[in-house]
Amino acid sequence: MTDADHIMQARYIFASLKKLSMPEDYLAIADGAMIVGYHLGNALLHKHGVLAETEHANTPSKLDRPINALPAPIQAAYEAFAELEKLRFDYVRSASKYDARLASVVWLHLETMQRACRDELTG
Amino acid sequence: MKISEHLTKADAFERSATKLDPTQDTALYVVMLLRAATNRVNAALHVLGTTTEGAATPVKLGDLNHTYKPKLNVPVPDELRAAFKNLALIEDLRTDYVRGNKSADTALLNAWRAAYAAIRHDTDPIVTREHP
């Protein structure tokens, strides 16, 4: 998929995510945010030539390099993506209860990634 | 995770899925089916003693993230063979419908719902059993 394809898909999944609400859908939102992050993250990797359009990185932990070795303009987005991955581990893949912290940080991390894409892809 | 936690999570993902329109929200809907199904299969594996709800050991695995990860170090119990196949079917949707951008028609959506219903059909009687 091209960077533009990923951005489009991220928008589409983000719109789906907005149909859900905290606290009752906290698991779904924490998990779905990772999918939005996947598309935004791969758009940035393609745009910066880190990965070809035929390749993809599922998560920050599966990247072939540390975040600080990525191009500087996308490091903040990947730090946010790494935080989303940690939230998925803590809330979705571990025993968990909703807490109010989640409600704000999920959207904040997604906003960081969306901003990076806006800056990079649309100027 | 404990069996009860898996079931609580599966129920929550199912409830969230009902708020989505599978034809419009296909990617997220697939993820909801996947998470609900994975939690149900994990709960059943724990009840059967194939995996542990406690801390994993070299002999007994804990939770599976997917049918293939971590790879089960014992055969899939007969009672769950079909559920594993159906869960693998749902897992395989990720490439095209979650990480890709394909859309699904009614026939496909019905097939996925049927796969999930079959997982419930196979795991519900197991997870309601008394377990050690």
XYZ file of N, CA and C in Angstrom:
765
model
N 0.841 -1.196 0.000
C 0.000 0.000 0.000
C 0.880 1.251 0.000
N 0.439 2.286 -0.672
C 1.188 3.541 -0.699
C 0.951 4.311 0.601
N 1.733 5.359 0.800
C 1.506 6.181 2.000
C 0.089 6.772 1.977
N -0.357 7.178 0.790
C -1.713 7.743 0.685
C -2.779 6.690 1.012
N -2.563 5.464 0.558
C -3.511 4.373 0.883
C -3.600 4.164 2.402
N -2.427 4.169 3.036
C -2.410 3.969 4.495
C -3.132 5.108 5.219
N -2.912 6.334 4.751
C -3.569 7.479 5.388
C -5.087 7.351 5.255
N -5.509 6.974 4.076
C -6.951 6.807 3.836
C -7.527 5.736 4.767
N -6.810 4.624 4.880
C -7.283 3.519 5.716
C -7.285 3.938 7.188
N -6.288 4.719 7.591
C -6.235 5.196 8.978
C -7.450 6.080 9.277
N -7.807 6.920 8.315
C -8.968 7.802 8.514
C -10.241 6.987 8.659
N -10.322 5.981 7.839
C -11.504 5.135 7.836
C -11.640 4.376 9.173
N -10.532 3.849 9.656
C -10.592 3.097 10.923
C -10.780 4.056 12.102
N -10.187 5.241 12.007
C -10.375 6.242 13.061
C -11.861 6.605 13.175
N -12.525 6.729 12.035
C -13.968 7.034 12.057
C -14.745 5.895 12.730
N -14.321 4.667 12.487
C -14.963 3.522 13.162
C -14.740 3.604 14.671
N -13.520 3.946 15.026
C -13.150 4.019 16.446
C -14.002 5.058 17.181
N -14.338 6.133 16.463
C -15.114 7.208 17.078
C -16.568 6.807 17.331
N -16.986 5.669 16.811
C -18.340 5.175 17.112
C -18.389 4.523 18.502
N -17.214 4.301 19.076
C -17.123 3.646 20.384
C -16.854 4.695 21.453
N -17.107 4.322 22.704
C -16.914 5.294 23.783
C -16.260 4.663 25.001
N -15.505 5.508 25.675
C -14.975 5.146 26.992
C -16.097 5.352 28.003
N -16.204 4.619 29.078
C -15.306 3.527 29.433
C -15.730 2.168 28.870
N -16.974 2.059 28.372
C -17.470 0.711 28.055
C -16.699 0.022 26.938
N -16.127 0.801 26.036
C -15.391 0.206 24.914
C -13.885 0.402 25.052
N -13.396 0.495 26.288
C -11.982 0.846 26.435
C -11.052 -0.184 25.797
N -11.423 -1.448 25.866
C -10.562 -2.480 25.263
C -10.532 -2.330 23.747
N -11.700 -2.135 23.176
C -11.798 -2.003 21.722
C -11.059 -0.764 21.240
N -11.153 0.315 22.002
C -10.485 1.554 21.592
C -8.962 1.400 21.709
N -8.513 0.804 22.815
C -7.064 0.609 22.980
C -6.524 -0.276 21.862
N -7.275 -1.275 21.493
C -6.825 -2.197 20.451
C -6.934 -1.559 19.057
N -8.059 -0.920 18.807
C -8.273 -0.303 17.498
C -7.290 0.829 17.233
N -6.881 1.518 18.292
C -5.915 2.609 18.119
C -4.604 2.086 17.538
N -4.257 0.859 17.892
C -3.040 0.248 17.340
C -3.150 0.058 15.830
N -4.351 -0.214 15.375
C -4.531 -0.436 13.929
C -4.428 0.903 13.185
N -5.021 1.925 13.769
C -4.857 3.257 13.177
C -3.365 3.608 13.180
N -2.702 3.339 14.309
C -1.269 3.606 14.420
C -0.466 2.832 13.388
N -0.881 1.615 13.139
C -0.193 0.792 12.120
C -0.212 1.499 10.764
N -1.367 1.992 10.381
C -1.469 2.626 9.054
C -0.729 3.968 9.016
N -0.875 4.754 10.069
C -0.159 6.038 10.096
C 1.352 5.797 10.129
N 1.760 4.835 10.940
C 3.191 4.537 11.067
C 3.790 4.063 9.754
N 3.072 3.193 9.066
C 3.601 2.690 7.795
C 3.584 3.770 6.715
N 2.599 4.656 6.763
C 2.597 5.782 5.821
C 3.876 6.586 5.986
N 4.265 6.833 7.237
C 5.477 7.621 7.499
C 6.733 6.856 7.069
N 6.748 5.556 7.319
C 7.919 4.762 6.911
C 8.076 4.767 5.396
N 6.950 4.669 4.684
C 7.020 4.691 3.213
C 7.472 6.073 2.726
N 6.868 7.081 3.319
C 7.172 8.448 2.882
C 8.662 8.757 3.037
N 9.262 8.227 4.085
C 10.674 8.511 4.355
C 11.612 7.453 3.793
N 11.058 6.520 3.039
C 11.905 5.515 2.394
C 12.501 4.498 3.340
N 11.938 4.414 4.555
C 12.450 3.417 5.501
C 12.022 2.024 5.048
N 10.798 1.927 4.577
C 10.288 0.659 4.045
C 9.661 0.902 2.679
N 9.842 -0.066 1.795
C 9.187 0.009 0.488
C 7.684 -0.195 0.671
N 6.925 0.206 -0.335
C 5.462 0.065 -0.244
C 5.021 -1.394 -0.161
N 5.899 -2.296 -0.550
C 5.565 -3.726 -0.486
C 5.879 -4.326 0.884
N 6.484 -3.532 1.748
C 6.835 -4.034 3.083
C 6.019 -3.280 4.130
N 5.985 -3.822 5.327
C 5.311 -3.106 6.411
C 5.883 -3.558 7.750
N 5.714 -2.711 8.740
C 6.101 -3.067 10.109
C 4.828 -3.061 10.935
N 4.531 -4.193 11.559
C 3.264 -4.285 12.296
C 3.229 -3.386 13.528
N 4.339 -3.361 14.234
C 4.388 -2.612 15.496
C 5.777 -2.011 15.676
N 5.912 -1.020 16.536
C 7.253 -0.467 16.794
C 8.226 -1.540 17.292
N 7.735 -2.478 18.085
C 8.644 -3.501 18.623
C 9.140 -4.454 17.539
N 8.476 -4.445 16.385
C 8.926 -5.330 15.306
C 9.748 -4.595 14.253
N 10.000 -3.319 14.506
C 10.856 -2.569 13.590
C 12.262 -3.154 13.628
N 12.970 -3.013 12.516
C 14.327 -3.558 12.449
C 15.366 -2.612 13.039
N 14.893 -1.538 13.649
C 15.840 -0.586 14.236
C 15.147 0.146 15.395
N 15.934 0.715 16.301
C 15.315 1.473 17.388
C 14.690 2.766 16.867
N 13.764 3.304 17.624
C 13.069 4.517 17.180
C 14.048 5.667 16.957
N 15.067 5.741 17.791
C 15.999 6.867 17.627
C 16.888 6.725 16.391
N 16.755 5.601 15.687
C 17.490 5.452 14.426
C 16.585 5.740 13.225
N 15.326 6.082 13.485
C 14.410 6.456 12.393
C 14.688 7.905 11.990
N 14.222 8.314 10.824
C 14.381 9.730 10.457
C 13.787 10.638 11.535
N 14.488 11.696 11.842
C 14.092 12.574 12.958
C 12.632 13.034 12.889
N 12.114 13.399 11.715
C 10.743 13.929 11.697
C 9.658 12.915 12.110
N 9.991 11.632 12.110
C 8.933 10.664 12.451
C 9.173 9.983 13.798
N 10.214 10.418 14.484
C 10.509 9.760 15.767
C 9.401 9.996 16.807
N 8.891 11.215 16.865
C 7.840 11.500 17.866
C 6.601 10.649 17.588
N 6.268 10.501 16.313
C 5.112 9.671 15.962
C 5.341 8.229 16.384
N 6.576 7.764 16.180
C 6.851 6.373 16.572
C 6.936 6.197 18.085
N 7.358 7.237 18.791
C 7.308 7.171 20.264
C 5.844 7.018 20.698
N 4.971 7.763 20.046
C 3.542 7.667 20.368
C 3.003 6.289 20.024
N 3.431 5.767 18.880
C 2.997 4.428 18.466
C 3.476 3.373 19.473
N 4.710 3.538 19.951
C 5.235 2.609 20.958
C 4.409 2.672 22.241
N 3.942 3.866 22.589
C 3.081 4.002 23.774
C 1.752 3.284 23.539
N 1.211 3.391 22.319
C -0.035 2.677 22.009
C 0.175 1.163 22.105
N 1.337 0.714 21.666
C 1.626 -0.724 21.754
C 1.694 -1.163 23.219
N 2.271 -0.300 24.042
C 2.367 -0.629 25.474
C 0.969 -0.660 26.104
N 0.126 0.287 25.697
C -1.250 0.298 26.223
C -1.975 -0.987 25.823
N -1.751 -1.434 24.599
C -2.402 -2.680 24.173
C -1.950 -3.839 25.050
N -0.641 -3.876 25.338
C -0.149 -4.952 26.196
C -0.775 -4.850 27.594
N -0.776 -3.643 28.139
C -1.236 -3.452 29.519
C -2.738 -3.686 29.678
N -3.522 -3.247 28.687
C -4.974 -3.300 28.852
C -5.622 -4.464 28.110
N -5.151 -4.755 26.906
C -5.829 -5.766 26.080
C -5.262 -7.155 26.331
N -3.957 -7.234 26.429
C -3.332 -8.559 26.550
C -3.002 -8.921 27.994
N -3.409 -8.091 28.925
C -3.192 -8.382 30.338
C -4.517 -8.170 31.067
N -4.594 -8.717 32.264
C -5.764 -8.439 33.087
C -5.814 -6.935 33.314
N -6.977 -6.349 33.145
C -7.021 -4.887 33.253
C -8.397 -4.410 33.676
N -8.408 -3.199 34.160
C -9.657 -2.477 34.419
C -9.506 -1.112 33.763
N -10.633 -0.558 33.394
C -10.585 0.795 32.821
C -10.046 1.780 33.844
N -9.218 2.665 33.409
C -8.912 3.811 34.258
C -8.886 5.066 33.394
N -9.175 6.166 34.006
C -9.419 7.407 33.269
C -8.209 7.858 32.467
N -7.026 7.470 32.898
C -5.810 7.849 32.193
C -5.884 7.408 30.729
N -6.441 6.224 30.530
C -6.490 5.652 29.180
C -7.254 6.556 28.223
N -8.363 7.096 28.711
C -9.235 7.878 27.826
C -8.490 9.022 27.169
N -7.642 9.680 27.943
C -6.955 10.832 27.349
C -5.744 10.424 26.531
N -4.984 9.439 27.036
C -3.709 9.177 26.360
C -3.878 8.504 25.003
N -4.875 7.670 24.858
C -5.045 7.011 23.546
C -5.227 8.051 22.456
N -6.145 8.981 22.673
C -6.424 9.986 21.637
C -5.244 10.923 21.453
N -4.538 11.179 22.551
C -3.353 12.046 22.474
C -2.272 11.412 21.597
N -2.022 10.140 21.798
C -0.992 9.467 20.995
C -1.411 9.406 19.523
N -2.681 9.156 19.293
C -3.141 9.130 17.899
C -3.002 10.514 17.263
N -3.312 11.532 18.029
C -3.191 12.901 17.514
C -1.728 13.216 17.157
N -0.804 12.747 17.989
C 0.619 12.949 17.687
C 0.978 12.310 16.357
N 0.476 11.112 16.137
C 0.777 10.411 14.876
C 0.075 11.084 13.693
N -1.168 11.499 13.910
C -1.907 12.168 12.821
C -1.219 13.480 12.437
N -0.735 14.198 13.453
C -0.073 15.483 13.193
C 1.184 15.256 12.351
N 1.938 14.212 12.706
C 3.158 13.913 11.942
C 2.807 13.615 10.490
N 1.726 12.903 10.278
C 1.322 12.576 8.901
C 0.879 13.831 8.168
N 0.135 14.676 8.863
C -0.293 15.933 8.222
C 0.930 16.752 7.808
N 1.873 16.868 8.747
C 3.069 17.672 8.482
C 3.863 17.094 7.320
N 3.976 15.794 7.299
C 4.827 15.144 6.313
C 4.169 15.002 4.948
N 2.894 14.741 4.975
C 2.254 14.338 3.719
C 1.466 15.448 3.048
N 0.976 16.377 3.862
C 0.190 17.438 3.239
C 0.859 18.797 3.420
N 1.982 18.794 4.070
C 2.696 20.059 4.284
C 1.989 20.842 5.336
N -3.673 -14.918 31.642
C -4.804 -14.284 32.315
C -5.758 -15.341 32.831
N -6.491 -14.978 33.831
C -7.452 -15.916 34.398
C -8.599 -16.156 33.412
N -9.209 -17.314 33.558
C -10.315 -17.684 32.670
C -11.409 -16.615 32.716
N -11.739 -16.179 33.907
C -12.815 -15.192 34.041
C -12.465 -13.886 33.328
N -11.183 -13.526 33.363
C -10.754 -12.291 32.680
C -10.879 -12.439 31.171
N -10.512 -13.606 30.671
C -10.663 -13.844 29.221
C -12.132 -13.696 28.810
N -13.003 -14.257 29.626
C -14.428 -14.232 29.252
C -14.993 -12.813 29.365
N -14.547 -12.094 30.374
C -14.971 -10.693 30.505
C -14.522 -9.893 29.286
N -13.295 -10.121 28.874
C -12.775 -9.393 27.700
C -13.523 -9.806 26.435
N -13.761 -11.097 26.284
C -14.483 -11.559 25.085
C -15.867 -10.906 25.023
N -16.551 -10.873 26.152
C -17.887 -10.246 26.191
C -17.790 -8.759 25.814
N -16.767 -8.093 26.328
C -16.614 -6.650 26.048
C -16.363 -6.419 24.559
N -15.504 -7.229 23.960
C -15.241 -7.066 22.516
C -16.507 -7.372 21.710
N -17.255 -8.352 22.134
C -18.517 -8.647 21.430
C -19.477 -7.456 21.510
N -19.574 -6.884 22.698
C -20.480 -5.724 22.857
C -20.027 -4.559 21.983
N -18.724 -4.322 21.948
C -18.212 -3.223 21.107
C -18.503 -3.513 19.636
N -18.384 -4.754 19.239
C -18.633 -5.109 17.831
C -20.061 -4.771 17.413
N -20.986 -4.870 18.364
C -22.389 -4.592 18.010
C -22.616 -3.104 17.712
N -21.682 -2.249 18.111
C -21.829 -0.812 17.841
C -21.293 -0.436 16.463
N -20.701 -1.399 15.792
C -20.098 -1.128 14.487
C -20.989 -1.645 13.370
N -20.824 -1.047 12.216
C -21.481 -1.541 11.017
C -20.441 -2.357 10.257
N -20.575 -3.669 10.233
C -19.507 -4.495 9.644
C -19.160 -4.128 8.208
N -20.122 -3.618 7.453
C -19.802 -3.274 6.059
C -19.005 -1.957 5.976
N -19.260 -1.053 6.895
C -18.522 0.229 6.900
C -17.271 0.178 7.769
N -17.357 -0.580 8.837
C -16.288 -0.597 9.849
C -15.561 -1.944 9.828
N -15.347 -2.441 8.630
C -14.868 -3.821 8.487
C -13.574 -4.087 9.256
N -12.601 -3.198 9.140
C -11.305 -3.451 9.771
C -11.452 -3.608 11.284
N -12.135 -2.656 11.891
C -12.287 -2.713 13.350
C -13.182 -3.890 13.759
N -14.174 -4.172 12.933
C -15.062 -5.310 13.220
C -14.261 -6.617 13.235
N -13.367 -6.774 12.283
C -12.532 -7.987 12.247
C -11.685 -8.087 13.513
N -11.133 -6.952 13.937
C -10.310 -6.958 15.151
C -11.152 -7.368 16.374
N -12.387 -6.892 16.427
C -13.264 -7.250 17.556
C -13.554 -8.758 17.562
N -13.857 -9.286 16.374
C -14.101 -10.737 16.275
C -12.858 -11.513 16.703
N -11.712 -11.035 16.225
C -10.450 -11.718 16.529
C -10.179 -11.728 18.027
N -10.334 -10.585 18.667
C -10.029 -10.519 20.104
C -11.027 -11.338 20.928
N -12.293 -11.242 20.573
C -13.290 -12.021 21.311
C -12.995 -13.510 21.147
N -12.700 -13.912 19.930
C -12.452 -15.330 19.657
C -11.181 -15.817 20.349
N -10.136 -15.021 20.296
C -8.869 -15.429 20.924
C -9.047 -15.597 22.426
N -9.795 -14.678 23.027
C -10.023 -14.808 24.473
C -10.844 -16.046 24.796
N -11.818 -16.368 23.960
C -12.633 -17.572 24.231
C -11.793 -18.834 24.084
N -10.949 -18.869 23.080
C -10.097 -20.053 22.888
C -9.079 -20.159 24.028
N -8.508 -19.039 24.437
C -7.578 -19.084 25.573
C -8.263 -19.601 26.835
N -9.465 -19.118 27.086
C -10.194 -19.579 28.277
C -10.419 -21.096 28.203
N -10.802 -21.572 27.033
C -11.054 -23.019 26.879
C -9.764 -23.819 27.072
N -8.670 -23.312 26.522
C -7.382 -24.012 26.694
C -6.987 -24.085 28.167
N -7.272 -23.019 28.899
C -6.947 -23.023 30.334
C -7.822 -24.047 31.066
N -9.114 -24.067 30.735
C -10.012 -25.020 31.411
C -9.555 -26.455 31.146
N -9.157 -26.720 29.927
C -8.730 -28.081 29.566
C -7.346 -28.421 30.114
N -6.660 -27.411 30.646
C -5.328 -27.656 31.203
C -4.245 -27.728 30.142
N -4.586 -27.370 28.922
C -3.580 -27.373 27.847
C -2.595 -26.242 28.059
N -3.104 -25.110 28.493
C -2.267 -23.969 28.870
C -2.707 -23.540 30.266
N -1.912 -22.670 30.853
C -2.225 -22.258 32.222
C -2.709 -20.814 32.281
N -3.639 -20.583 33.205
C -4.075 -19.199 33.411
C -3.099 -18.466 34.325
N -2.183 -19.210 34.888
C -1.161 -18.599 35.736
C 0.059 -18.216 34.911
N 1.168 -18.103 35.591
C 2.397 -17.737 34.883
C 2.861 -18.907 34.016
N 3.267 -18.596 32.809
C 3.752 -19.635 31.901
C 5.012 -20.270 32.457
N 5.187 -21.543 32.158
C 6.408 -22.254 32.553
C 7.010 -22.878 31.295
N 8.221 -23.400 31.392
C 8.793 -24.056 30.204
C 7.937 -25.231 29.737
N 7.202 -25.829 30.660
C 6.392 -27.005 30.308
C 5.006 -26.595 29.836
N 4.435 -25.609 30.484
C 3.058 -25.226 30.159
C 2.985 -23.753 29.779
N 2.505 -23.530 28.571
C 2.385 -22.151 28.091
C 1.252 -21.428 28.797
N 1.310 -20.114 28.755
C 0.204 -19.291 29.244
C -0.696 -18.910 28.077
N -1.028 -17.635 27.984
C -1.949 -17.197 26.925
C -1.300 -17.259 25.548
N -2.105 -17.623 24.568
C -1.674 -17.528 23.178
C -2.121 -16.170 22.642
N -1.236 -15.479 21.948
C -1.659 -14.249 21.263
C -2.410 -14.595 19.984
N -1.976 -15.684 19.362
C -2.604 -16.164 18.125
C -2.546 -17.686 18.128
N -3.184 -18.315 17.153
C -3.152 -19.787 17.098
C -1.717 -20.304 16.959
N -0.852 -19.469 16.405
C 0.516 -19.887 16.081
C 1.575 -19.225 16.957
N 1.163 -18.348 17.889
C 2.156 -17.591 18.664
C 1.711 -17.389 20.101
N 2.434 -17.911 21.070
C 3.515 -18.862 20.899
C 2.982 -20.198 20.383
N 3.834 -20.939 19.724
C 3.380 -22.218 19.159
C 3.105 -23.193 20.305
N 1.942 -23.815 20.260
C 1.593 -24.793 21.297
C 2.634 -25.909 21.301
N 3.060 -26.288 22.503
C 4.075 -27.338 22.596
C 3.447 -28.705 22.859
N 2.128 -28.760 22.738
C 1.380 -30.022 22.847
C 0.320 -29.990 21.736
N -0.257 -31.162 21.410
C -1.282 -31.139 20.355
C -2.500 -30.304 20.760
N -3.136 -29.710 19.771
C -4.392 -28.998 20.028
C -5.419 -30.032 20.488
N -6.099 -29.790 21.605
C -7.099 -30.758 22.060
C -8.150 -31.013 20.979
N -8.588 -32.258 20.882
C -9.589 -32.614 19.856
C -10.792 -31.684 19.912
N -11.218 -31.363 21.140
C -12.426 -30.538 21.306
C -12.260 -29.130 20.722
N -11.012 -28.741 20.523
C -10.775 -27.365 20.056
C -10.182 -27.293 18.653
N -10.083 -28.439 17.994
C -9.475 -28.416 16.645
C -10.259 -27.518 15.696
N -11.570 -27.661 15.724
C -12.393 -26.845 14.816
C -12.302 -25.372 15.204
N -12.276 -25.114 16.517
C -12.178 -23.713 16.972
C -10.856 -23.092 16.518
N -9.780 -23.878 16.565
C -8.493 -23.369 16.081
C -8.571 -23.033 14.594
N -9.228 -23.892 13.838
C -9.355 -23.636 12.391
C -10.151 -22.359 12.148
N -11.228 -22.205 12.898
C -12.058 -21.004 12.716
C -11.337 -19.749 13.188
N -10.573 -19.890 14.278
C -9.801 -18.733 14.740
C -8.720 -18.381 13.705
N -8.087 -19.384 13.130
C -7.074 -19.116 12.094
C -7.709 -18.408 10.898
N -8.933 -18.791 10.582
C -9.636 -18.119 9.471
C -9.795 -16.632 9.773
N -10.199 -16.329 11.011
C -10.373 -14.915 11.392
C -9.011 -14.206 11.422
N -7.996 -14.877 11.949
C -6.652 -14.269 11.968
C -6.178 -13.922 10.555
N -6.480 -14.797 9.628
C -6.006 -14.588 8.253
C -6.682 -13.400 7.565
N -7.753 -12.904 8.148
C -8.432 -11.736 7.557
C -7.616 -10.459 7.722
N -6.696 -10.477 8.680
C -5.982 -9.232 8.986
C -5.220 -8.686 7.782
N -4.597 -9.580 7.019
C -3.764 -9.107 5.909
C -4.557 -8.235 4.938
N -5.716 -8.712 4.560
C -6.492 -7.981 3.545
C -7.426 -6.921 4.122
N -8.000 -7.197 5.283
C -9.101 -6.349 5.751
C -8.734 -5.429 6.914
N -7.615 -5.687 7.580
C -7.180 -4.818 8.687
C -5.929 -4.041 8.278
N -4.924 -4.782 7.822
C -3.694 -4.116 7.374
C -3.782 -3.740 5.900
N -4.706 -4.328 5.211
C -4.970 -3.963 3.833
C -6.193 -3.070 3.772
N -6.725 -2.908 2.572
C -7.887 -2.002 2.447
C -9.013 -2.627 1.628
N -9.146 -3.946 1.749
C -10.239 -4.596 1.029
C -11.562 -4.381 1.748
N -12.634 -4.396 0.994
C -13.962 -4.344 1.614
C -14.600 -5.729 1.505
N -15.611 -5.932 2.336
C -16.226 -7.262 2.403
C -17.690 -7.181 1.988
N -18.145 -8.200 1.280
C -19.568 -8.233 0.929
C -20.345 -9.050 1.980
N -21.639 -9.084 1.812
C -22.490 -9.741 2.812
C -22.139 -11.214 2.979
N -21.829 -11.876 1.880
C -21.513 -13.304 1.976
C -20.261 -13.529 2.823
N -19.267 -12.693 2.617
C -18.039 -12.830 3.412
C -18.317 -12.549 4.886
N -19.041 -11.459 5.130
C -19.339 -11.110 6.531
C -20.100 -12.242 7.217
N -21.020 -12.846 6.483
C -21.762 -13.966 7.065
C -20.846 -15.150 7.360
N -19.877 -15.376 6.495
C -18.932 -16.480 6.722
C -18.097 -16.207 7.972
N -17.701 -14.957 8.169
C -16.896 -14.627 9.355
C -17.736 -14.761 10.630
N -18.978 -14.273 10.537
C -19.867 -14.418 11.708
C -20.064 -15.896 12.033
N -20.193 -16.701 10.993
C -20.390 -18.145 11.206
C -19.153 -18.754 11.870
N -17.983 -18.308 11.458
C -16.745 -18.828 12.069
C -16.708 -18.467 13.553
N -17.085 -17.231 13.855
C -17.088 -16.817 15.268
C -18.154 -17.583 16.061
N -19.326 -17.734 15.464
C -20.397 -18.479 16.146
C -19.961 -19.921 16.416
N -19.226 -20.493 15.482
C -18.748 -21.872 15.673
C -17.738 -21.939 16.819
N -16.925 -20.898 16.940
C -15.967 -20.865 18.066
C -16.730 -20.822 19.387
N -17.749 -19.993 19.435
C -18.568 -19.941 20.665
C -19.232 -21.292 20.919
N -19.739 -21.878 19.855
C -20.425 -23.175 19.982
C -19.484 -24.217 20.591
N -18.222 -24.174 20.176
C -17.261 -25.177 20.655
C -16.679 -24.830 22.020
N -16.523 -23.552 22.309
C -15.844 -23.187 23.561
C -16.822 -22.962 24.726
N -18.044 -22.553 24.434
C -18.985 -22.280 25.541
C -19.162 -23.478 26.475
N -19.355 -24.696 25.915
C -19.546 -25.835 26.836
C -18.288 -26.127 27.651
N -17.139 -25.774 27.124
C -15.882 -26.039 27.855
C -15.696 -25.025 28.975
N -15.911 -23.763 28.658
C -15.598 -22.733 29.665
C -16.611 -22.713 30.808
N -17.749 -23.368 30.611
C -18.720 -23.407 31.704
C -18.514 -24.635 32.593
N -17.559 -25.482 32.213
C -17.267 -26.653 33.049
C -16.561 -26.236 34.329
N -16.706 -27.099 35.315
C -15.883 -26.930 36.509
C -14.441 -27.169 36.100
N -13.549 -26.371 36.611
C -12.150 -26.616 36.299
C -11.324 -26.566 37.572
N -10.176 -27.253 37.551
C -9.373 -27.340 38.767
C -8.891 -25.970 39.237
